[in-house]
Amino acid sequence: MATRTGDASKGILNQGFSAGSNGKSVLKEAVDAVLTSFAKHTQGHGGAVNVEEALQEFWQMKDTDTGSKIQHRKSVKYEPEMSDRPPYVCFVTLPEGSCFGSFQPCPTKAEARRSAAKIALMNSVFNEHPSRRITDDFIDLAVKEAQETEKQIATKRRTLSLKAQDPDNPSTGVGAFRFMLNSNKGRTMLEFQELMTIFQLLHWNGSLKAMRDRDCSRQEVLAHYTARVIDDDMRSQMALDWISREQEQPGIIKKETERAFKELEQCRLAGRELRFPKEKRDILRMAYDQLRNV
């Protein structure tokens, strides 16, 4: 059986600054760079960095440096959760598609925005470190981790072959994973996150299996979705898929929503990247709302 994209991403691809990160030496470089580069953004008499302004300016400068390659999203997007009492929660999506959230108990909505901006800024700067760029060495390590993950899943289920899949054959799961990484060589982890999340969603939603049933090759699927972004059209289509499942398995949307919400909360409080769990929750909410309005 193919290695699942979501399983592979739990290793080296999911490393970054978080509330529980142990990469202190690399993180110190990120913190020092933030304080040096954005010291002019101060508020109050304490001279604290205004992280919201710093985060926006960071991506404006990056947009200029890359020649405005990011056409579909050029600004940082904040999404406060609807709540009439603390603790308040806020999510922030970066121009390249990665998402982070407030990771501390926040007594005000403004504090929730600052908390989300802080973790996003740290990850943005950390992402510029050479260790976050997809290179040949990085790909070899990521593929090795994917093979180990596949073996662990096979051992746990006791139903799959323990024979390692050929990482050079794009028709296998690990091979497709290597093919995807090679196609994005030179990009950073945050730049790769959008495509990674798309394939995680396609796997979770059952769309990859449906495409395999139609004899679509992994190369064809990758080529099609490389230029795509996660937008309302994609979410709506996936929501319709879940509505169809609900008609066959009543209660499945509620069950999946509870699971997605729990995963999102755990990742948010740990300061991790949130795009995949948040998109799952949002798609399921969309499906529930459409069912309720029928």
Coordinates of C-alpha atoms in Angstrom, one line a residue:
M1 CA 0.0 0.0 0.0
A2 CA 1.2 3.5 -0.7
T3 CA 2.7 5.6 2.0
R4 CA 0.2 8.3 2.9
T5 CA 1.3 11.8 2.3
G6 CA -0.1 12.9 5.6
D7 CA 2.0 10.2 7.4
A8 CA 5.2 11.2 5.6
S9 CA 4.7 14.9 6.6
K10 CA 4.8 14.1 10.3
G11 CA 8.6 13.8 10.1
I12 CA 11.1 16.2 8.7
L13 CA 8.5 18.1 6.6
N14 CA 6.7 19.2 9.8
Q15 CA 9.7 20.6 11.7
G16 CA 9.6 24.3 12.5
F17 CA 9.4 26.7 15.4
S18 CA 6.7 25.7 17.8
A19 CA 5.9 25.9 21.5
G20 CA 7.6 22.5 22.0
S21 CA 10.5 22.8 19.5
N22 CA 14.0 21.7 20.7
G23 CA 16.0 23.4 17.9
K24 CA 17.2 26.2 20.3
S25 CA 20.3 27.1 18.4
V26 CA 18.5 27.6 15.1
L27 CA 15.6 29.2 16.8
K28 CA 17.9 31.7 18.5
E29 CA 19.1 32.8 15.0
A30 CA 15.5 33.4 14.0
V31 CA 14.7 35.4 17.2
D32 CA 17.8 37.5 16.8
A33 CA 17.0 38.2 13.2
V34 CA 13.5 39.2 14.1
L35 CA 14.6 41.6 16.8
T36 CA 17.3 43.1 14.6
S37 CA 15.3 43.5 11.5
F38 CA 12.1 44.7 13.0
A39 CA 13.2 46.7 16.1
K40 CA 11.8 49.8 14.6
H41 CA 8.2 48.4 15.0
T42 CA 7.7 49.5 18.6
Q43 CA 4.7 50.1 20.7
G44 CA 4.4 51.6 24.1
H45 CA 7.2 52.8 26.3
G46 CA 8.7 49.3 26.7
G47 CA 9.9 49.2 23.1
A48 CA 8.3 45.8 22.4
V49 CA 8.2 44.7 18.8
N50 CA 4.8 45.2 17.1
V51 CA 4.6 41.7 15.7
E52 CA 1.6 42.4 13.4
E53 CA 3.4 45.2 11.6
A54 CA 6.7 43.2 11.5
L55 CA 4.9 40.1 10.0
Q56 CA 3.3 42.2 7.3
E57 CA 6.5 44.0 6.4
F58 CA 8.5 40.7 6.3
W59 CA 6.2 39.3 3.7
Q60 CA 6.1 42.6 1.7
M61 CA 9.9 42.5 1.6
K62 CA 9.9 38.8 0.6
D63 CA 7.3 39.6 -2.1
T64 CA 9.7 42.2 -3.5
D65 CA 12.7 40.0 -3.3
T66 CA 11.0 37.2 -5.2
G67 CA 9.7 39.4 -7.9
S68 CA 6.0 39.2 -6.9
K69 CA 5.8 35.5 -7.6
I70 CA 3.0 35.1 -5.1
Q71 CA 0.0 36.3 -7.1
H72 CA -2.9 34.7 -5.4
R73 CA -2.3 36.0 -1.9
K74 CA -0.1 39.1 -1.2
S75 CA -1.2 40.0 2.4
V76 CA -1.3 38.3 5.7
K77 CA -4.9 37.2 6.5
Y78 CA -6.2 37.1 10.1
E79 CA -9.3 35.0 11.0
P80 CA -10.6 35.4 14.5
E81 CA -12.8 32.6 15.8
M82 CA -16.3 33.6 16.7
S83 CA -16.6 33.9 20.5
D84 CA -18.2 36.2 23.0
R85 CA -16.0 35.3 25.9
P86 CA -12.3 34.6 26.5
P87 CA -10.0 32.8 25.8
Y88 CA -10.1 34.2 22.3
V89 CA -8.5 32.4 19.4
C90 CA -7.2 33.8 16.1
F91 CA -5.7 32.2 13.0
V92 CA -3.3 33.8 10.6
T93 CA -2.6 32.6 7.0
L94 CA 0.6 33.6 5.3
P95 CA 0.9 34.6 1.6
E96 CA 2.4 31.2 0.8
G97 CA -0.5 29.3 2.4
S98 CA 0.8 28.2 5.8
C99 CA -1.4 28.8 8.8
F100 CA -0.7 29.4 12.4
G101 CA -2.9 30.2 15.4
S102 CA -2.7 31.9 18.8
F103 CA -1.1 29.4 21.1
Q104 CA -1.6 31.0 24.5
P105 CA -4.8 31.7 26.5
C106 CA -5.7 35.2 25.3
P107 CA -8.0 37.5 27.4
T108 CA -8.7 39.8 24.4
K109 CA -9.2 39.5 20.7
A110 CA -6.2 41.9 20.1
E111 CA -4.0 39.6 22.2
A112 CA -5.1 36.6 20.2
R113 CA -4.1 38.4 17.0
R114 CA -0.7 39.2 18.5
S115 CA -0.2 35.6 19.6
A116 CA -1.0 34.3 16.2
A117 CA 1.3 36.9 14.5
K118 CA 4.1 36.0 16.9
I119 CA 4.2 32.3 16.1
A120 CA 3.8 33.1 12.4
L121 CA 6.6 35.6 12.4
M122 CA 9.0 33.2 14.1
N123 CA 8.2 30.5 11.6
S124 CA 8.5 32.9 8.7
V125 CA 12.0 33.9 9.7
F126 CA 13.0 30.4 10.7
N127 CA 11.9 29.3 7.2
E128 CA 14.7 31.4 5.7
H129 CA 17.3 29.2 7.4
P130 CA 19.2 26.9 4.9
S131 CA 17.9 23.8 6.7
R132 CA 14.4 24.7 5.6
R133 CA 15.1 24.5 1.9
I134 CA 14.5 21.3 -0.2
T135 CA 17.8 20.0 -1.3
D136 CA 19.1 16.6 -2.4
D137 CA 20.2 15.8 1.1
F138 CA 16.9 16.9 2.5
I139 CA 15.0 14.7 0.0
D140 CA 17.1 11.6 0.9
L141 CA 16.3 12.1 4.6
A142 CA 12.6 12.8 4.0
V143 CA 12.2 9.7 1.8
K144 CA 14.1 7.6 4.4
E145 CA 11.7 8.8 7.1
A146 CA 8.7 8.1 4.8
Q147 CA 10.0 4.5 4.3
E148 CA 10.3 4.1 8.1
T149 CA 6.8 5.4 8.6
E150 CA 5.4 3.0 6.1
K151 CA 7.2 0.1 7.8
Q152 CA 5.8 1.2 11.2
I153 CA 2.3 1.3 9.8
A154 CA 2.7 -2.1 8.2
T155 CA 3.9 -3.6 11.5
K156 CA 1.1 -2.1 13.4
R157 CA -1.6 -3.3 11.0
R158 CA 0.0 -6.6 10.4
T159 CA -1.7 -6.7 7.0
L160 CA 0.8 -5.0 4.7
S161 CA 3.9 -6.1 3.1
L162 CA 7.1 -5.1 5.0
K163 CA 9.0 -5.0 1.8
A164 CA 10.3 -1.4 1.2
Q165 CA 8.8 0.4 -1.7
D166 CA 11.1 1.5 -4.5
P167 CA 11.7 5.2 -3.9
D168 CA 12.8 5.7 -7.5
N169 CA 9.5 4.3 -8.9
P170 CA 6.9 7.1 -9.1
S171 CA 4.1 4.5 -9.2
T172 CA 4.7 3.6 -5.6
G173 CA 3.7 5.8 -2.7
V174 CA 7.3 6.5 -1.5
G175 CA 8.3 7.0 -5.1
A176 CA 5.5 9.5 -5.7
F177 CA 6.6 11.3 -2.5
R178 CA 10.2 11.6 -3.8
F179 CA 8.8 12.7 -7.2
M180 CA 6.8 15.5 -5.5
L181 CA 9.9 16.7 -3.5
N182 CA 12.1 16.6 -6.5
S183 CA 9.6 18.7 -8.4
N184 CA 9.8 21.3 -5.6
K185 CA 13.6 21.3 -5.2
G186 CA 14.9 24.7 -4.1
R187 CA 11.7 25.8 -2.4
T188 CA 11.4 26.3 1.3
M189 CA 9.1 24.3 3.6
L190 CA 6.5 27.0 3.8
E191 CA 6.5 27.3 0.1
F192 CA 6.0 23.6 -0.2
Q193 CA 3.2 23.6 2.5
E194 CA 0.4 24.6 0.1
L195 CA 1.0 21.7 -2.3
M196 CA 1.6 19.3 0.6
T197 CA -1.7 20.3 2.2
I198 CA -3.6 19.9 -1.1
F199 CA -2.4 16.3 -1.3
Q200 CA -3.2 15.6 2.3
L201 CA -6.7 16.9 1.7
L202 CA -7.1 14.8 -1.5
H203 CA -6.0 11.7 0.4
W204 CA -8.3 12.5 3.4
N205 CA -11.2 13.2 1.1
G206 CA -10.8 10.1 -0.9
S207 CA -10.1 12.0 -4.1
L208 CA -6.7 10.4 -4.7
K209 CA -8.3 6.9 -4.6
A210 CA -11.0 8.1 -7.0
M211 CA -8.3 9.4 -9.4
R212 CA -6.4 6.1 -9.2
D213 CA -9.6 4.2 -10.0
R214 CA -9.9 6.4 -13.2
D215 CA -6.3 5.3 -14.1
C216 CA -4.8 8.7 -13.5
S217 CA -1.1 8.5 -12.9
R218 CA 0.5 10.2 -9.9
Q219 CA 2.5 12.4 -12.3
E220 CA -0.7 13.6 -14.0
V221 CA -2.3 14.3 -10.6
L222 CA 0.8 16.2 -9.4
A223 CA 1.0 18.2 -12.6
H224 CA -2.7 19.2 -12.3
Y225 CA -2.6 20.3 -8.7
T226 CA 0.9 21.9 -8.7
A227 CA -0.7 25.1 -10.1
R228 CA -3.8 24.9 -7.8
V229 CA -4.4 26.7 -4.5
I230 CA -6.9 25.8 -1.8
D231 CA -9.9 28.1 -2.5
D232 CA -13.6 28.1 -2.0
D233 CA -14.2 26.0 -5.2
M234 CA -12.0 23.2 -3.9
R235 CA -13.5 23.4 -0.4
S236 CA -17.1 23.3 -1.9
Q237 CA -16.3 20.3 -4.0
M238 CA -14.9 18.4 -1.0
A239 CA -17.9 19.5 1.1
L240 CA -20.2 17.9 -1.5
D241 CA -18.2 14.7 -1.2
W242 CA -18.8 14.6 2.5
I243 CA -22.5 15.4 2.1
S244 CA -22.7 12.3 -0.2
R245 CA -21.0 10.2 2.5
E246 CA -23.4 11.5 5.1
Q247 CA -26.3 10.2 3.1
E248 CA -24.7 6.8 3.1
Q249 CA -23.3 6.9 6.6
P250 CA -25.4 9.2 8.8
G251 CA -23.4 10.9 11.5
I252 CA -20.1 10.7 9.8
I253 CA -19.8 14.5 9.4
K254 CA -20.3 15.0 13.1
K255 CA -17.7 12.3 13.9
E256 CA -15.1 13.7 11.5
T257 CA -15.7 17.3 12.7
E258 CA -15.1 16.4 16.3
R259 CA -11.9 14.6 15.2
A260 CA -10.7 17.5 13.1
F261 CA -11.5 20.0 15.9
K262 CA -9.5 18.0 18.4
E263 CA -6.5 17.7 16.1
L264 CA -6.7 21.5 15.3
E265 CA -6.7 22.4 19.0
Q266 CA -3.8 20.1 19.8
C267 CA -1.7 21.5 17.0
R268 CA -2.7 25.1 17.8
L269 CA -1.7 24.9 21.4
A270 CA 1.6 23.3 20.4
G271 CA 2.3 26.2 18.1
R272 CA 2.4 24.0 15.0
E273 CA 1.5 24.7 11.4
L274 CA -2.3 24.3 11.1
R275 CA -3.3 24.5 7.4
F276 CA -4.3 20.8 7.1
P277 CA -6.4 20.4 10.3
K278 CA -8.0 23.8 9.8
E279 CA -9.0 23.1 6.2
K280 CA -10.5 19.8 7.3
R281 CA -12.6 21.5 9.9
D282 CA -13.7 24.2 7.6
I283 CA -14.7 21.8 4.9
L284 CA -16.7 19.7 7.3
R285 CA -18.4 22.8 8.7
M286 CA -19.3 23.9 5.2
A287 CA -20.8 20.4 4.5
Y288 CA -22.8 20.6 7.8
D289 CA -24.1 24.1 7.0
Q290 CA -25.2 23.0 3.5
L291 CA -27.0 20.0 4.9
R292 CA -28.7 22.1 7.5
N293 CA -30.0 24.6 4.9
V294 CA -31.5 21.9 2.7

